Short mmCIF file of C-alpha atoms in Angstrom, two decimals:
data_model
loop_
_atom_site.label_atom_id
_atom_site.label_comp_id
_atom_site.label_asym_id
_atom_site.label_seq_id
_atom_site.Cartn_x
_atom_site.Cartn_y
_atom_site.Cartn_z
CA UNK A 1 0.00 0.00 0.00
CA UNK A 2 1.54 3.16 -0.97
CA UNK A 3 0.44 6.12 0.63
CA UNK A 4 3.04 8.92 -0.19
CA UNK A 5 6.87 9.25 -0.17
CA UNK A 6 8.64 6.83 1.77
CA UNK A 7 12.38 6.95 2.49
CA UNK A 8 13.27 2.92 1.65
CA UNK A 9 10.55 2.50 -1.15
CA UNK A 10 11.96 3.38 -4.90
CA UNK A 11 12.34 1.74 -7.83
CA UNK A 12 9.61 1.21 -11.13
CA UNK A 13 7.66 -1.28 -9.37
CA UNK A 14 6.47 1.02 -6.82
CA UNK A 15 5.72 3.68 -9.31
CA UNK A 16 3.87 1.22 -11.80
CA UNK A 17 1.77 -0.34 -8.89
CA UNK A 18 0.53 3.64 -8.05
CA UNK A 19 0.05 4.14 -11.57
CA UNK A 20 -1.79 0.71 -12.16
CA UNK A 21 -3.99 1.72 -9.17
CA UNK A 22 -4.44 5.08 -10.54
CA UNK A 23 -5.82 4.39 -14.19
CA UNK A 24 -8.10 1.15 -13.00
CA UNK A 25 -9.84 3.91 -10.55
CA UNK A 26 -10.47 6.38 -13.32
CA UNK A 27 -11.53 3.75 -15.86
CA UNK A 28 -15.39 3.68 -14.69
CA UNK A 29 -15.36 7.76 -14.97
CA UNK A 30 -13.17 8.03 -18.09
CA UNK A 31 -15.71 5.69 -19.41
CA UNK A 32 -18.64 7.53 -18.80
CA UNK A 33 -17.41 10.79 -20.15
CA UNK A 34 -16.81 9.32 -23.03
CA UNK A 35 -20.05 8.16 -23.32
CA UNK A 36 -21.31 11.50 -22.52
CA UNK A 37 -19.37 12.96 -25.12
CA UNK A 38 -20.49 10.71 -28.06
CA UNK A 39 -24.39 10.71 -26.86
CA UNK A 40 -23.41 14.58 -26.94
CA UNK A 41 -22.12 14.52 -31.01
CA UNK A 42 -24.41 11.74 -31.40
CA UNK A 43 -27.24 14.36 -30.26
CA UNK A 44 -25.61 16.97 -32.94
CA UNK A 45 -25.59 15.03 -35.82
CA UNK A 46 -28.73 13.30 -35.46
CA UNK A 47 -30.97 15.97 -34.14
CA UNK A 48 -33.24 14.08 -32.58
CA UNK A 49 -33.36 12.65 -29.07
CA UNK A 50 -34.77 9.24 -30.20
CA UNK A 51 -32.36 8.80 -32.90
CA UNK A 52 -29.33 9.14 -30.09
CA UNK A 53 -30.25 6.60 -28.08
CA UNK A 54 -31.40 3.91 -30.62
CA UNK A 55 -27.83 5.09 -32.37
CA UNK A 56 -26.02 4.25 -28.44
CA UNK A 57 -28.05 0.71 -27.89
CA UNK A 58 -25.44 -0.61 -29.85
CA UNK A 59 -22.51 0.40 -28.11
CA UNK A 60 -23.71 -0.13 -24.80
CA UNK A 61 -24.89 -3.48 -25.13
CA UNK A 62 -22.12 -4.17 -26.95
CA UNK A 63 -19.54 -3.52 -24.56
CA UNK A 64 -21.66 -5.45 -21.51
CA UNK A 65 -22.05 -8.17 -24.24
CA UNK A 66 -17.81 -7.32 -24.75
CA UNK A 67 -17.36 -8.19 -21.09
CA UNK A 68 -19.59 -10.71 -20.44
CA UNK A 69 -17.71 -12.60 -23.31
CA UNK A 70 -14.55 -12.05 -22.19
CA UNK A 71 -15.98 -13.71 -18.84
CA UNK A 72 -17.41 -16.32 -20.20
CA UNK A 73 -14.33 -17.56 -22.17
CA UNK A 74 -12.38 -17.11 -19.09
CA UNK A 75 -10.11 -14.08 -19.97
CA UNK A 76 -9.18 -11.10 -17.37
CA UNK A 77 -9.17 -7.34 -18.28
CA UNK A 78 -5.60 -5.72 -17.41
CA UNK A 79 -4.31 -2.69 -18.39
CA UNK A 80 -3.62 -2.95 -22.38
CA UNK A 81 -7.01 -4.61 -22.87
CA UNK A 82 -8.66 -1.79 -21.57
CA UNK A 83 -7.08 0.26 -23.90
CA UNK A 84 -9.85 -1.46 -26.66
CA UNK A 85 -12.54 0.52 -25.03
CA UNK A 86 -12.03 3.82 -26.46
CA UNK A 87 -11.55 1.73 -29.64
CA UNK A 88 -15.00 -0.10 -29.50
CA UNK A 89 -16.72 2.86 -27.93
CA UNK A 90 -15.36 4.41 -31.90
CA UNK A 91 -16.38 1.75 -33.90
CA UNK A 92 -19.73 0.70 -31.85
CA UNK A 93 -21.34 4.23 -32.32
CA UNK A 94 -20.18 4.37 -36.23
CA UNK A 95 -22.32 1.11 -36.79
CA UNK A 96 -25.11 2.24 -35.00
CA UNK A 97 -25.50 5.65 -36.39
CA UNK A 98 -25.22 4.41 -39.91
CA UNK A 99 -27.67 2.00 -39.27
CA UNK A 100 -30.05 4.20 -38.01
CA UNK A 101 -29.51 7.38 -39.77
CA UNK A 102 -30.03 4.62 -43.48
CA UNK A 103 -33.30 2.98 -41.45
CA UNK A 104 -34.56 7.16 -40.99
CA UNK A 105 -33.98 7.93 -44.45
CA UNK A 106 -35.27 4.80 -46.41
CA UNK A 107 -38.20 4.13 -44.34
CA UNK A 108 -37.80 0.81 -45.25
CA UNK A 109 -35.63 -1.74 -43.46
CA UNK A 110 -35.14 -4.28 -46.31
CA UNK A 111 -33.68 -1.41 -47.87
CA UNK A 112 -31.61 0.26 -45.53
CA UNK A 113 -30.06 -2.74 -44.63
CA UNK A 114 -29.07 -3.48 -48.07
CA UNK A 115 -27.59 -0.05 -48.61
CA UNK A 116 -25.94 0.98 -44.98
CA UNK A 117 -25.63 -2.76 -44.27
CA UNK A 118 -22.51 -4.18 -46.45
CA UNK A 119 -20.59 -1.01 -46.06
CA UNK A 120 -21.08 -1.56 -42.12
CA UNK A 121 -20.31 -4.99 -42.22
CA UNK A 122 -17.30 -4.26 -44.32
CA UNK A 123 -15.91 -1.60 -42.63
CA UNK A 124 -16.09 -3.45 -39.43
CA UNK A 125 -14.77 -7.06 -40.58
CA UNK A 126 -11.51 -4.97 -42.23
CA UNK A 127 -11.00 -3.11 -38.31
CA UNK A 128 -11.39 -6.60 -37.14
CA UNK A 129 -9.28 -8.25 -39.20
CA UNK A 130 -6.56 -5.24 -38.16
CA UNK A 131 -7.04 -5.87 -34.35
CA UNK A 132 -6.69 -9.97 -35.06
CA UNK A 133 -2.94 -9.17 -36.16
CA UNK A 134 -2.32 -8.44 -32.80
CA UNK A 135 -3.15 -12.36 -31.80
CA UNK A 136 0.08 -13.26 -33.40
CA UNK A 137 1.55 -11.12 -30.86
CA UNK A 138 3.91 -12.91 -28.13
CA UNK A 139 3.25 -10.24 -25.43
CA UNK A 140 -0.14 -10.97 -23.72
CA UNK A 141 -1.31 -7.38 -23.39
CA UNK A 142 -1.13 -6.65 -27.33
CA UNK A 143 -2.96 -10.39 -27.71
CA UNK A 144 -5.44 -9.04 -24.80
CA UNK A 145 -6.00 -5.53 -26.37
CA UNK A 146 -6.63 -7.94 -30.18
CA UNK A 147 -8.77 -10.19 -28.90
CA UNK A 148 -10.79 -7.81 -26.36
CA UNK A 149 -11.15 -5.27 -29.36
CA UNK A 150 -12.13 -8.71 -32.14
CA UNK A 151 -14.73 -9.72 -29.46
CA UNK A 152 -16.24 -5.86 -29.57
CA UNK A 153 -16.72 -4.63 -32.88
CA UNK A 154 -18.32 -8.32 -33.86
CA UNK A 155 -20.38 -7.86 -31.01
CA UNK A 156 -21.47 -4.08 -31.58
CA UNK A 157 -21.67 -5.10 -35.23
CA UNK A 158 -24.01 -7.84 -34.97
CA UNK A 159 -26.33 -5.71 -32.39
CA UNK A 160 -25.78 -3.15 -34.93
CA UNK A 161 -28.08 -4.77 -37.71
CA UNK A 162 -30.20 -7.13 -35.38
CA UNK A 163 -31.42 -4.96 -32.96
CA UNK A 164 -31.66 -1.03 -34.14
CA UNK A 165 -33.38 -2.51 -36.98
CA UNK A 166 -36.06 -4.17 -34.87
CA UNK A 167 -36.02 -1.04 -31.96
#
C-alpha cells in the first residue's frame, strides 16, 4: 500500500503499482465521459433525441455483451485490454448511427439494410481483421487488447443490424 513518499521504497515497481492503481480507478469515470461525449455529437448530428439513443443501444450493449464474453471464455481485463474501449466505444457508435440514420432515411428496413448494411459490415470485418494481427503477438497485453477489441466490434456489429433494426 503506498500512501506517499517513503524513504526505503523506490524503484519502477512502486511507481507502476501507483500508476496501475491510478488508471483502474479512473476507468469507470473516463468511461462515462466518453459516453457522454459521443451521446453529446451523437445528439448533434442526429438531431433528434430518439435517434441518439437507438444510435447508443449498440454500443452499450455491446460492450456489456464485450465483457460478459470475455468472462465467459475465461479471460481477465488488465491494463492494455482496456485500452480497446475507447476503440469499441469508436467503432460501436459508427455502426449504430449508420444504421439508423439509413433505417430514418429509407423508411424501409429491407432497404436500408441493403444499402448501410454491407458497407457496415465491411468496414467493421476490415477493423477486425486489423485488431486480429495483434493475436500473433507474443506479449499478452497486445494479444489481450486484439482479442478484447475482435470480441467488440463483432459484437457491436451484430447488435448493430439485429437490434436497431427491430427497436
Amino acid at each position: 500500500e503506498l500512501k506517499g513518499v517513503h524513504h526505503d521504497v523506490t524503484g519502477l515497481i512502486p511507481i507502476w503499482h501507483l500508476m496501475l492503481q491510478k488508471i483502474v480507478k479512473d476507468i469507470p469515470r473516463l468511461t462515462v465521459f466518453t459516453l457522454l461525449a459521443v451521446f453529446l455529437l451523437a445528439l448533434f448530428g442526429l438531431r433528434t433525441f430518439r435517434g441518439t439513443l437507438l444510435s447508443l443501444v449498440p454500443l452499450v450493449v455491446g460492450l456489456l455483451w464485450t465483457f460478459g464474453v470475455l468472462g465467459v471464455l475465461g479471460l481477465d481485463l488488465n491494463f492494455i485490454s482496456l485500452l480497446a474501449i475507447p476503440l469499441i466505444v469508436g467503432i460501436g457508435i459508427d455502426d449504430g448511427v449508420h444504421i439508423y440514420h439509413r433505417i430514418a432515411e429509407d423508411r424501409d428496413l429491407g432497404t436500408a439494410l441493403a444499402h448501410a448494411g454491407k458497407p457496415v459490415i465491411l468496414t467493421t470485418m476490415t477493423t477486425g481483421i486489423g485488431f486480429a494481427s495483434l493475436l500473433l503477438s507474443v506479449h499478452r497485453g497486445v494479444y489481450s487488447l486484439g482479442i478484447t477489441s475482435v470480441i467488440g466490434v463483432t459484437v457491436c456489429l451484430i447488435i448493430s443490424l439485429f437490434l436497431v433494426s427491430v427497436l
